[in-house]
Amino acid sequence: MSRGIRKTGVLAMVVMLAATLSGCRLAKKDEDGTVKKTLYGAYAVVGKSLDDPDIPDPEMEGTTVGQKDKKGFVHFKKIKGYFFFHKYDQKENTISMDGDPQLTHFSGGSNMKDGEIQKDKWQKTGQSCKATIYVQETKGITKVQIGSVYKRADGTFYLEPSGRSSVQDLCKTGGSGLSQSFSVDTEEGKMTYRVDFKADRAVKKIQIIEMNKDDVKIKKTAYISPEIKQYQMQKDTAYVIINEQLIGMKGQTINRQKIHSAKKNFTYKWKQLGDDGVLTPTDLKFKK
């Protein structure tokens, strides 16, 4: 569960709470009391214009059926989006959050009301799960929506819109971005998923300059794609200067510089631009 560890916030829980949250107690029921569907996770969608489709309403357009991969992530061919969920690790007795690499800054906890104090460890408080998606800054609107992913009794997965899509110029939100969330009442309390959509800049190319302890340049690269997975530093490198070429609001190049100590291995983090404007946080490892 390496991605779960990297994503932040593994929440240690007692066995009783974790087991109930991971099972059918999150299921919605029909009026006759039979289980109809189980909340499985959340699905975030980003569009570049008003013409981009919303998450289909099952009652109006039929059911949007998804496929689960080996990691447990669910995706839908008709609607491109980004999935995340919380899951229970029986061996470690923990609940963690995981999802597509475009989602970051995972956090969560007990879903109690403000000022409420948990009376005992068996109190059914529900859970709150939150993540962030970064979108390339652009002059104009961004259309976002979050949907709920359910699992049926027959093992199939389908998608429901959780409210209307939101349209906003993310560059005019003062860095706070735009949030969408939904809550589902369950036997264990209210389950809440939230996604924060924020504007940022993708990295186009980088230049690497290695400096020794006397501030003398010992190696300099041309501007290269940062998609390489690893970079080998020189033995005498004391620190590294990384000159970045970022993609600006109108597609122009914006220059930025970062400096890293090279006393030990380090990881340079950058954001890669996707076709839909969504940025993927990516790591480039610098080795001594």
mmCIF file with all atom_site columns, N, CA, C and O in Angstrom, residues 133-138 142 169-173 175-178 197-201 279:
data_model
loop_
_atom_site.group_PDB
_atom_site.id
_atom_site.type_symbol
_atom_site.label_atom_id
_atom_site.label_alt_id
_atom_site.label_comp_id
_atom_site.label_asym_id
_atom_site.label_entity_id
_atom_site.label_seq_id
_atom_site.pdbx_PDB_ins_code
_atom_site.Cartn_x
_atom_site.Cartn_y
_atom_site.Cartn_z
_atom_site.occupancy
_atom_site.B_iso_or_equiv
_atom_site.pdbx_formal_charge
_atom_site.auth_seq_id
_atom_site.auth_comp_id
_atom_site.auth_asym_id
_atom_site.auth_atom_id
_atom_site.pdbx_PDB_model_num
ATOM 1  N N  . ILE A 1 133 ? -6.906  18.482 -5.839  1.00 0.00 ? 133 ILE A N  1
ATOM 2  C CA . ILE A 1 133 ? -6.499  18.344 -7.238  1.00 0.00 ? 133 ILE A CA 1
ATOM 3  C C  . ILE A 1 133 ? -6.000  19.707 -7.722  1.00 0.00 ? 133 ILE A C  1
ATOM 4  O O  . ILE A 1 133 ? -6.664  20.729 -7.509  1.00 0.00 ? 133 ILE A O  1
ATOM 5  N N  . TYR A 1 134 ? -4.833  19.712 -8.361  1.00 0.00 ? 134 TYR A N  1
ATOM 6  C CA . TYR A 1 134 ? -4.301  20.945 -8.931  1.00 0.00 ? 134 TYR A CA 1
ATOM 7  C C  . TYR A 1 134 ? -4.589  20.996 -10.430 1.00 0.00 ? 134 TYR A C  1
ATOM 8  O O  . TYR A 1 134 ? -4.412  20.000 -11.144 1.00 0.00 ? 134 TYR A O  1
ATOM 9  N N  . VAL A 1 135 ? -5.028  22.173 -10.885 1.00 0.00 ? 135 VAL A N  1
ATOM 10 C CA . VAL A 1 135 ? -5.388  22.386 -12.284 1.00 0.00 ? 135 VAL A CA 1
ATOM 11 C C  . VAL A 1 135 ? -4.503  23.499 -12.847 1.00 0.00 ? 135 VAL A C  1
ATOM 12 O O  . VAL A 1 135 ? -4.248  24.496 -12.169 1.00 0.00 ? 135 VAL A O  1
ATOM 13 N N  . GLN A 1 136 ? -4.019  23.320 -14.078 1.00 0.00 ? 136 GLN A N  1
ATOM 14 C CA . GLN A 1 136 ? -3.185  24.334 -14.708 1.00 0.00 ? 136 GLN A CA 1
ATOM 15 C C  . GLN A 1 136 ? -3.908  25.681 -14.734 1.00 0.00 ? 136 GLN A C  1
ATOM 16 O O  . GLN A 1 136 ? -5.047  25.773 -15.188 1.00 0.00 ? 136 GLN A O  1
ATOM 17 N N  . GLU A 1 137 ? -3.234  26.708 -14.239 1.00 0.00 ? 137 GLU A N  1
ATOM 18 C CA . GLU A 1 137 ? -3.838  28.031 -14.260 1.00 0.00 ? 137 GLU A CA 1
ATOM 19 C C  . GLU A 1 137 ? -4.096  28.452 -15.700 1.00 0.00 ? 137 GLU A C  1
ATOM 20 O O  . GLU A 1 137 ? -3.279  28.229 -16.595 1.00 0.00 ? 137 GLU A O  1
ATOM 21 N N  . THR A 1 138 ? -5.248  29.032 -15.934 1.00 0.00 ? 138 THR A N  1
ATOM 22 C CA . THR A 1 138 ? -5.626  29.427 -17.280 1.00 0.00 ? 138 THR A CA 1
ATOM 23 C C  . THR A 1 138 ? -6.534  30.646 -17.212 1.00 0.00 ? 138 THR A C  1
ATOM 24 O O  . THR A 1 138 ? -7.214  30.875 -16.201 1.00 0.00 ? 138 THR A O  1
ATOM 25 N N  . THR A 1 142 ? -13.015 27.064 -15.202 1.00 0.00 ? 142 THR A N  1
ATOM 26 C CA . THR A 1 142 ? -12.787 25.635 -15.031 1.00 0.00 ? 142 THR A CA 1
ATOM 27 C C  . THR A 1 142 ? -14.068 25.042 -14.466 1.00 0.00 ? 142 THR A C  1
ATOM 28 O O  . THR A 1 142 ? -14.668 25.595 -13.548 1.00 0.00 ? 142 THR A O  1
ATOM 29 N N  . ASP A 1 169 ? -13.368 30.660 -12.281 1.00 0.00 ? 169 ASP A N  1
ATOM 30 C CA . ASP A 1 169 ? -12.008 30.978 -12.688 1.00 0.00 ? 169 ASP A CA 1
ATOM 31 C C  . ASP A 1 169 ? -11.130 30.751 -11.457 1.00 0.00 ? 169 ASP A C  1
ATOM 32 O O  . ASP A 1 169 ? -11.119 31.561 -10.531 1.00 0.00 ? 169 ASP A O  1
ATOM 33 N N  . LEU A 1 170 ? -10.398 29.642 -11.438 1.00 0.00 ? 170 LEU A N  1
ATOM 34 C CA . LEU A 1 170 ? -9.635  29.268 -10.246 1.00 0.00 ? 170 LEU A CA 1
ATOM 35 C C  . LEU A 1 170 ? -8.546  30.284 -9.917  1.00 0.00 ? 170 LEU A C  1
ATOM 36 O O  . LEU A 1 170 ? -8.102  30.372 -8.769  1.00 0.00 ? 170 LEU A O  1
ATOM 37 N N  . CYS A 1 171 ? -8.106  31.048 -10.921 1.00 0.00 ? 171 CYS A N  1
ATOM 38 C CA . CYS A 1 171 ? -7.066  32.037 -10.675 1.00 0.00 ? 171 CYS A CA 1
ATOM 39 C C  . CYS A 1 171 ? -7.592  33.271 -9.949  1.00 0.00 ? 171 CYS A C  1
ATOM 40 O O  . CYS A 1 171 ? -6.821  34.128 -9.547  1.00 0.00 ? 171 CYS A O  1
ATOM 41 N N  . LYS A 1 172 ? -8.904  33.359 -9.804  1.00 0.00 ? 172 LYS A N  1
ATOM 42 C CA . LYS A 1 172 ? -9.489  34.505 -9.121  1.00 0.00 ? 172 LYS A CA 1
ATOM 43 C C  . LYS A 1 172 ? -10.050 34.133 -7.746  1.00 0.00 ? 172 LYS A C  1
ATOM 44 O O  . LYS A 1 172 ? -10.853 34.857 -7.178  1.00 0.00 ? 172 LYS A O  1
ATOM 45 N N  . THR A 1 173 ? -9.617  33.000 -7.229  1.00 0.00 ? 173 THR A N  1
ATOM 46 C CA . THR A 1 173 ? -10.109 32.553 -5.926  1.00 0.00 ? 173 THR A CA 1
ATOM 47 C C  . THR A 1 173 ? -9.125  32.862 -4.803  1.00 0.00 ? 173 THR A C  1
ATOM 48 O O  . THR A 1 173 ? -9.312  32.410 -3.670  1.00 0.00 ? 173 THR A O  1
ATOM 49 N N  . GLY A 1 175 ? -6.181  31.734 -4.239  1.00 0.00 ? 175 GLY A N  1
ATOM 50 C CA . GLY A 1 175 ? -5.452  30.565 -3.742  1.00 0.00 ? 175 GLY A CA 1
ATOM 51 C C  . GLY A 1 175 ? -6.308  29.567 -2.996  1.00 0.00 ? 175 GLY A C  1
ATOM 52 O O  . GLY A 1 175 ? -5.879  28.443 -2.734  1.00 0.00 ? 175 GLY A O  1
ATOM 53 N N  . SER A 1 176 ? -7.531  29.971 -2.633  1.00 0.00 ? 176 SER A N  1
ATOM 54 C CA . SER A 1 176 ? -8.395  29.056 -1.880  1.00 0.00 ? 176 SER A CA 1
ATOM 55 C C  . SER A 1 176 ? -9.006  27.996 -2.771  1.00 0.00 ? 176 SER A C  1
ATOM 56 O O  . SER A 1 176 ? -9.386  26.924 -2.315  1.00 0.00 ? 176 SER A O  1
ATOM 57 N N  . GLY A 1 177 ? -9.119  28.291 -4.075  1.00 0.00 ? 177 GLY A N  1
ATOM 58 C CA . GLY A 1 177 ? -9.658  27.314 -4.996  1.00 0.00 ? 177 GLY A CA 1
ATOM 59 C C  . GLY A 1 177 ? -11.158 27.146 -4.863  1.00 0.00 ? 177 GLY A C  1
ATOM 60 O O  . GLY A 1 177 ? -11.872 28.013 -4.356  1.00 0.00 ? 177 GLY A O  1
ATOM 61 N N  . LEU A 1 178 ? -11.630 26.006 -5.299  1.00 0.00 ? 178 LEU A N  1
ATOM 62 C CA . LEU A 1 178 ? -13.058 25.685 -5.305  1.00 0.00 ? 178 LEU A CA 1
ATOM 63 C C  . LEU A 1 178 ? -13.235 24.293 -4.723  1.00 0.00 ? 178 LEU A C  1
ATOM 64 O O  . LEU A 1 178 ? -12.483 23.377 -5.054  1.00 0.00 ? 178 LEU A O  1
ATOM 65 N N  . PHE A 1 197 ? -10.259 21.922 -5.480  1.00 0.00 ? 197 PHE A N  1
ATOM 66 C CA . PHE A 1 197 ? -9.668  22.155 -6.794  1.00 0.00 ? 197 PHE A CA 1
ATOM 67 C C  . PHE A 1 197 ? -8.907  23.483 -6.748  1.00 0.00 ? 197 PHE A C  1
ATOM 68 O O  . PHE A 1 197 ? -9.489  24.528 -6.450  1.00 0.00 ? 197 PHE A O  1
ATOM 69 N N  . LYS A 1 198 ? -7.592  23.449 -7.037  1.00 0.00 ? 198 LYS A N  1
ATOM 70 C CA . LYS A 1 198 ? -6.773  24.656 -6.932  1.00 0.00 ? 198 LYS A CA 1
ATOM 71 C C  . LYS A 1 198 ? -5.924  24.842 -8.185  1.00 0.00 ? 198 LYS A C  1
ATOM 72 O O  . LYS A 1 198 ? -5.526  23.869 -8.827  1.00 0.00 ? 198 LYS A O  1
ATOM 73 N N  . ALA A 1 199 ? -5.643  26.115 -8.513  1.00 0.00 ? 199 ALA A N  1
ATOM 74 C CA . ALA A 1 199 ? -4.830  26.433 -9.683  1.00 0.00 ? 199 ALA A CA 1
ATOM 75 C C  . ALA A 1 199 ? -3.345  26.401 -9.332  1.00 0.00 ? 199 ALA A C  1
ATOM 76 O O  . ALA A 1 199 ? -2.943  26.787 -8.237  1.00 0.00 ? 199 ALA A O  1
ATOM 77 N N  . ASP A 1 200 ? -2.536  25.927 -10.278 1.00 0.00 ? 200 ASP A N  1
ATOM 78 C CA . ASP A 1 200 ? -1.083  25.915 -10.116 1.00 0.00 ? 200 ASP A CA 1
ATOM 79 C C  . ASP A 1 200 ? -0.457  25.904 -11.507 1.00 0.00 ? 200 ASP A C  1
ATOM 80 O O  . ASP A 1 200 ? -1.171  25.897 -12.512 1.00 0.00 ? 200 ASP A O  1
ATOM 81 N N  . ARG A 1 201 ? 0.877   25.881 -11.575 1.00 0.00 ? 201 ARG A N  1
ATOM 82 C CA . ARG A 1 201 ? 1.579   25.898 -12.850 1.00 0.00 ? 201 ARG A CA 1
ATOM 83 C C  . ARG A 1 201 ? 2.335   24.591 -13.075 1.00 0.00 ? 201 ARG A C  1
ATOM 84 O O  . ARG A 1 201 ? 3.034   24.108 -12.187 1.00 0.00 ? 201 ARG A O  1
ATOM 85 N N  . LEU A 1 279 ? -3.075  18.591 -13.174 1.00 0.00 ? 279 LEU A N  1
ATOM 86 C CA . LEU A 1 279 ? -1.647  18.407 -12.930 1.00 0.00 ? 279 LEU A CA 1
ATOM 87 C C  . LEU A 1 279 ? -1.395  17.162 -12.095 1.00 0.00 ? 279 LEU A C  1
ATOM 88 O O  . LEU A 1 279 ? -2.113  16.903 -11.125 1.00 0.00 ? 279 LEU A O  1
#
